[in-house]
Short mmCIF file of C-alpha atoms in Angstrom, two decimals:
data_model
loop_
_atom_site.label_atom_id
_atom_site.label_comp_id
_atom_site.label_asym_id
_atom_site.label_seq_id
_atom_site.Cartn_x
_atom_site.Cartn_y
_atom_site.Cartn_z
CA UNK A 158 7.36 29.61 -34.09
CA UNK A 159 7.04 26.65 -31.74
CA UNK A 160 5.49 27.42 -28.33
CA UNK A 161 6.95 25.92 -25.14
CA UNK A 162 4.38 22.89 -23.43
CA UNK A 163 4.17 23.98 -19.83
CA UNK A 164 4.71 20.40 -17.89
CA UNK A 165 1.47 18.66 -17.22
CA UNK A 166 0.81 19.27 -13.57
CA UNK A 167 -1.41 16.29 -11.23
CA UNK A 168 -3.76 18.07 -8.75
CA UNK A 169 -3.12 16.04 -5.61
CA UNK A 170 -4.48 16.02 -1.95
CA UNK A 171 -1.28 17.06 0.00
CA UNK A 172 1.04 20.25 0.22
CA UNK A 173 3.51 19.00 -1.43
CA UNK A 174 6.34 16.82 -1.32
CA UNK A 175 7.58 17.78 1.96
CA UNK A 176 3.85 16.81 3.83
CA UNK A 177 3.97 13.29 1.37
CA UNK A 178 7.28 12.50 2.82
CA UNK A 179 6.47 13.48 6.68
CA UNK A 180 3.51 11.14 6.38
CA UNK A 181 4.95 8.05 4.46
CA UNK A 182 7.73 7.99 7.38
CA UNK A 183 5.32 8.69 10.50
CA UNK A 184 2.98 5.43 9.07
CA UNK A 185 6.22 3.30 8.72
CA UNK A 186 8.05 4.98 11.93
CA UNK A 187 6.26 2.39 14.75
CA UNK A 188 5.20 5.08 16.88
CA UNK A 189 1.76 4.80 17.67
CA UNK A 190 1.66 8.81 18.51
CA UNK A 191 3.45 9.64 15.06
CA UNK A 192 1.55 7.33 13.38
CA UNK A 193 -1.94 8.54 14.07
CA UNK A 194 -1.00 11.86 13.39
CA UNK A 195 -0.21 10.57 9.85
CA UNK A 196 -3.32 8.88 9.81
CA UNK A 197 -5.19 12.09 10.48
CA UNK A 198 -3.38 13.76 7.75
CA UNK A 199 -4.40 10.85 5.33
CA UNK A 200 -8.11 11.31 6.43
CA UNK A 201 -7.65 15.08 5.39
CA UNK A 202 -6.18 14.04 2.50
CA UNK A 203 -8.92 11.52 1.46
CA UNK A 204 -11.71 13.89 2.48
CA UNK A 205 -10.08 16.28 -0.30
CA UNK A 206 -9.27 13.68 -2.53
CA UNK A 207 -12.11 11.36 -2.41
CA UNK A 208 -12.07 8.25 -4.62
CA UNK A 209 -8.98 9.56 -6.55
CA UNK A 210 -6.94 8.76 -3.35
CA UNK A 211 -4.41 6.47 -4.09
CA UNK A 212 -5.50 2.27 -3.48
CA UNK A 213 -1.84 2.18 -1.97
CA UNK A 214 -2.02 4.76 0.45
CA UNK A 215 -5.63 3.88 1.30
CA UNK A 216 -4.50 0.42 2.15
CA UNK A 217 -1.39 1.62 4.40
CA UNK A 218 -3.20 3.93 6.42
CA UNK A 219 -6.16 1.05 7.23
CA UNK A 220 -3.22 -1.36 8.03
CA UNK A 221 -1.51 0.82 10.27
CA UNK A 222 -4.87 1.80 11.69
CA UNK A 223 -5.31 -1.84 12.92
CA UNK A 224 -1.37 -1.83 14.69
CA UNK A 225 -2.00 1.55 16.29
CA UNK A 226 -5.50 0.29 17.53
CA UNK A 227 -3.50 -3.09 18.72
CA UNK A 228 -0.88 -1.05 20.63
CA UNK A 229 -3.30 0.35 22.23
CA UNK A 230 -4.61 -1.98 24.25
CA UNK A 231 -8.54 -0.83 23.60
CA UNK A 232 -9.70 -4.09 21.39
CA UNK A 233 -10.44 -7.17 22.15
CA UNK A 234 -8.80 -9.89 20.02
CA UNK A 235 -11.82 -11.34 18.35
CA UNK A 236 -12.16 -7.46 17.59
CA UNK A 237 -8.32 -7.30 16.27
CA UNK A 238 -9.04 -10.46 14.32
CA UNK A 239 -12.08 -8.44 12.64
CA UNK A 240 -10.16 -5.41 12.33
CA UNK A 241 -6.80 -6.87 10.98
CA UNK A 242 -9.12 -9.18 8.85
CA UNK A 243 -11.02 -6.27 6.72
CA UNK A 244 -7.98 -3.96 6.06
CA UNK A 245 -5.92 -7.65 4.71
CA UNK A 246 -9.37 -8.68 2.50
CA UNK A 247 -9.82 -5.15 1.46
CA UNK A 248 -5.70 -4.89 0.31
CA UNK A 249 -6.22 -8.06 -1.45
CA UNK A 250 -9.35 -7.13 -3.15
CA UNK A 251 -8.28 -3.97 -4.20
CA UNK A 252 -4.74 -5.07 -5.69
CA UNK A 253 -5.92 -8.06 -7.54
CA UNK A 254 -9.07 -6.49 -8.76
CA UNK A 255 -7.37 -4.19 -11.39
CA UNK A 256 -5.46 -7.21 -12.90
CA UNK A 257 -8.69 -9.88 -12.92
CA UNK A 258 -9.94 -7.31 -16.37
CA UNK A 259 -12.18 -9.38 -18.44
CA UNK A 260 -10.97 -13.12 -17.76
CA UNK A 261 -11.51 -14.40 -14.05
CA UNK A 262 -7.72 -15.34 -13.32
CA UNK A 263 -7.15 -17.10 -9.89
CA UNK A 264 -6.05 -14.61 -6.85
CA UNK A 265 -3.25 -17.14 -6.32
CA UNK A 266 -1.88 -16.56 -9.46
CA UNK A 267 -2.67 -12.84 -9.44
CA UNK A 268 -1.03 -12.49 -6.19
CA UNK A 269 2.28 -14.01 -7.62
CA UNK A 270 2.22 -12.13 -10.14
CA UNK A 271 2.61 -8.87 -8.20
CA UNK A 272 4.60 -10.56 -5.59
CA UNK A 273 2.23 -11.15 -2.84
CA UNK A 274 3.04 -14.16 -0.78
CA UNK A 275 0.30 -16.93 -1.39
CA UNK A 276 -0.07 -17.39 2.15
CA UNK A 277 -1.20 -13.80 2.08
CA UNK A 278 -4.28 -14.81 -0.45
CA UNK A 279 -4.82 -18.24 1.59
CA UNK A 280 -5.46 -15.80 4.91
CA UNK A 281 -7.72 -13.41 3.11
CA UNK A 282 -9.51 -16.51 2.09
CA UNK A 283 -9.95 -17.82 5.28
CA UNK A 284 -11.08 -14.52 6.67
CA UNK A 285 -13.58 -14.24 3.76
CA UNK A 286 -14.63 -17.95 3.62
CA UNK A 287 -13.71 -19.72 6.76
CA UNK A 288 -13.33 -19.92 10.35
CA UNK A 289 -11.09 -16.94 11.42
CA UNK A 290 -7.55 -17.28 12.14
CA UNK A 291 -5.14 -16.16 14.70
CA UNK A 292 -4.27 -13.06 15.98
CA UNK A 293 -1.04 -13.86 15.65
CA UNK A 294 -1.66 -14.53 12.05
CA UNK A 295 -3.39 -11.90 11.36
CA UNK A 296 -0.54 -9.19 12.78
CA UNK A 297 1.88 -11.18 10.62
CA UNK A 298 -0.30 -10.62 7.67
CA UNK A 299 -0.60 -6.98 8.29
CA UNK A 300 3.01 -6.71 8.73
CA UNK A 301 4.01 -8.54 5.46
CA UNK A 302 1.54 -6.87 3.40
CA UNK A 303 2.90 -3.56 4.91
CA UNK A 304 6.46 -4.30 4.26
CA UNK A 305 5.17 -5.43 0.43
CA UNK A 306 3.29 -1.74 0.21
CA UNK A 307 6.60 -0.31 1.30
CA UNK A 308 8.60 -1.88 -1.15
CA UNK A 309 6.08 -1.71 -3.65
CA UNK A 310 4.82 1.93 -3.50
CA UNK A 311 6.01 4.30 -0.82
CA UNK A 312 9.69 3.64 -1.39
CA UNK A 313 9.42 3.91 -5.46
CA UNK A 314 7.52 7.35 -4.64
CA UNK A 315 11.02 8.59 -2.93
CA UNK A 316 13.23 6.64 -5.61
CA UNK A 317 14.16 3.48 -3.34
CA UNK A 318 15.31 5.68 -0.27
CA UNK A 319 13.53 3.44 2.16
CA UNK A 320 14.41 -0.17 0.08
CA UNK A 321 17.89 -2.08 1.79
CA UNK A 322 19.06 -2.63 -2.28
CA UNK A 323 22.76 -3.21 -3.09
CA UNK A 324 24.38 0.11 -4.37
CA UNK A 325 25.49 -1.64 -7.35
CA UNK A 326 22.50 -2.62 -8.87
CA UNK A 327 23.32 -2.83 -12.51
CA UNK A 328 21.12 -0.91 -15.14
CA UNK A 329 18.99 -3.71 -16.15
CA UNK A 330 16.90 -3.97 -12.75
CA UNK A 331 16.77 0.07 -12.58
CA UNK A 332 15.20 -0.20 -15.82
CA UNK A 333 12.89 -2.96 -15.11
CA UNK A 334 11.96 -1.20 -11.75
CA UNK A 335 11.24 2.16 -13.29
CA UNK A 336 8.59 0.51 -15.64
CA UNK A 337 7.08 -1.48 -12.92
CA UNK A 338 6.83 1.68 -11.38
CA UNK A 339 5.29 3.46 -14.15
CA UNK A 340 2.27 0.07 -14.31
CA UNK A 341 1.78 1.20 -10.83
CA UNK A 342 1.26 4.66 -10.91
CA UNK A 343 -0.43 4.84 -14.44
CA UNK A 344 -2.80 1.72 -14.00
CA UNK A 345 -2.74 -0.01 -10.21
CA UNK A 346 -3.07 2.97 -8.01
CA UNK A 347 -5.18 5.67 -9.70
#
């Protein structure tokens, strides 16, 4: 007789569904109050999770670290600048670096690849390599990337509820969206 496979089940750092979706909306809400109380849930998370903690959430909750420490008034901007400037190198860093495998490919092209905005990889460069930019440049940076990790992650982890897509979206796209979001989970974000 043929025994029934119990469903695989993933060990992961939060509750459950309900404490994954509280936090994904308090990072994205814009209040600074909600916001850090998401970001101390993430740090519980990551101190039970360690290095298995997803690159994508990792990289949200440093970005939104930097806009709640903004808000706040408590930085100077050459601080900001610094601030802003590690979480944008780090996201860059960390999203190209699973795609570079054995052959050194360009970050430029990597970062088109996966839909990054150049720009994006031109500003981590300059933080990395050059004379620092902006503030100003810097919060835009933080706020594309964020909107890209949006997109990108959180919203494919609650199957598009926080994209602005057209309702009829025929069954191509779906299809090519569910495999990008299959690359994502099984090889960009462990």
């Amino acid at each position: 007789a043929r025994r029934r496979l119990k469903p695989l089940r993933t060990v992961v750092a939060w509750r459950g569904r309900a404490e994954w979706d509280q936090v994904m909306v308090g990072l994205y809400c814009g209040d600074s109050r909600l916001q850090q109380d998401a970001l101390d849930r993430v740090s519980a998370w990551k101190s039970r999770y360690g290095p298995k903690m997803p690159l994508a959430v990792d990289c949200t909750a440093e970005l939104i670290r930097c806009k709640v420490l903004d808000s706040s008034g408590r930085l100077k901007s050459h601080e900001l600048i610094l601030s802003y400037g590690l979480a944008l190198v780090r996201f860059v860093n960390l999203i190209t670096e699973r795609k570079q495998k054995m052959v050194s490919i360009p970050l430029r092209q990597l970062a088109r690849e996966v839909d990054i905005p150049v720009w994006v990889v031109d500003l981590r460069h300059e933080l990395t390599h050059g004379k620092l930019p902006r503030l100003a440049l810097c919060r835009k940076g933080c706020d594309v990337v964020l909107d890209w990790l949006r997109k990108m992650y959180w919203s494919r982890q609650l199957g598009n509820n926080l994209c602005e897509e057209s309702e009829d979206e025929d069954e191509e796209e779906e299809r090519e969206e569910v495999e990008a979001n299959a690359e994502l989970d099984s090889d960009g974000w462990e």
